[in-house]
């Protein structure tokens, strides 16, 4: 007999509402249809031709989750709980001389998200092969979204060589792969890894809990 799923009492369903990306731009547009209580997660990566890395910029209203750099590359992961009036563009890191990539994920809870709890995020830059990252729940309860970001300096885009359990979706650009897994019940610990594709590889991963 299959076990009954374990839901947090009173929990509502979390889902992905929107996935957009832009390249070689300091901005990325807010998608249409957003509303108060949505959760925006932004990945912002840039590489200059030679050091130093681009200057860190956290967009207005966003909170940094991870901001790391090695040599000529910087990658920032941040989030914002939306008020519903956002429009136009989000301004992040300036266009870097080699490449710039931004990806915006919008998550929506039935009803609205009132607050978020960000778990501990691993964020590693490595000149060689980053070690696999295993992230544990440490008391976090559903609804949850697990986020993983992998990338490398020279391309092609990194891929996850390990994703246990499997992610719901993955999206790639010229350097990065961004994946997520939503848990509305039965949350699990996660392990991700990427291959060594350049002299500069990065791997970020962790959980965000949403509260209605």
Coordinates of C-alpha atoms in Angstrom, one line a residue, residues 6 8 20 44 55 64-65 109 116 138 148 175 195:
X6 CA 2.3 14.2 4.3
X8 CA 1.5 20.6 6.3
X20 CA 11.8 34.4 -18.3
X44 CA 22.1 37.2 -12.3
X55 CA 30.3 44.8 -9.4
X64 CA 20.4 38.5 -1.6
X65 CA 20.5 34.8 -1.0
X109 CA 0.8 30.0 -3.9
X116 CA 9.4 33.3 3.2
X138 CA 16.7 21.1 8.7
X148 CA 19.9 24.8 -7.9
X175 CA 26.8 29.4 -19.1
X195 CA 31.0 18.6 -14.3

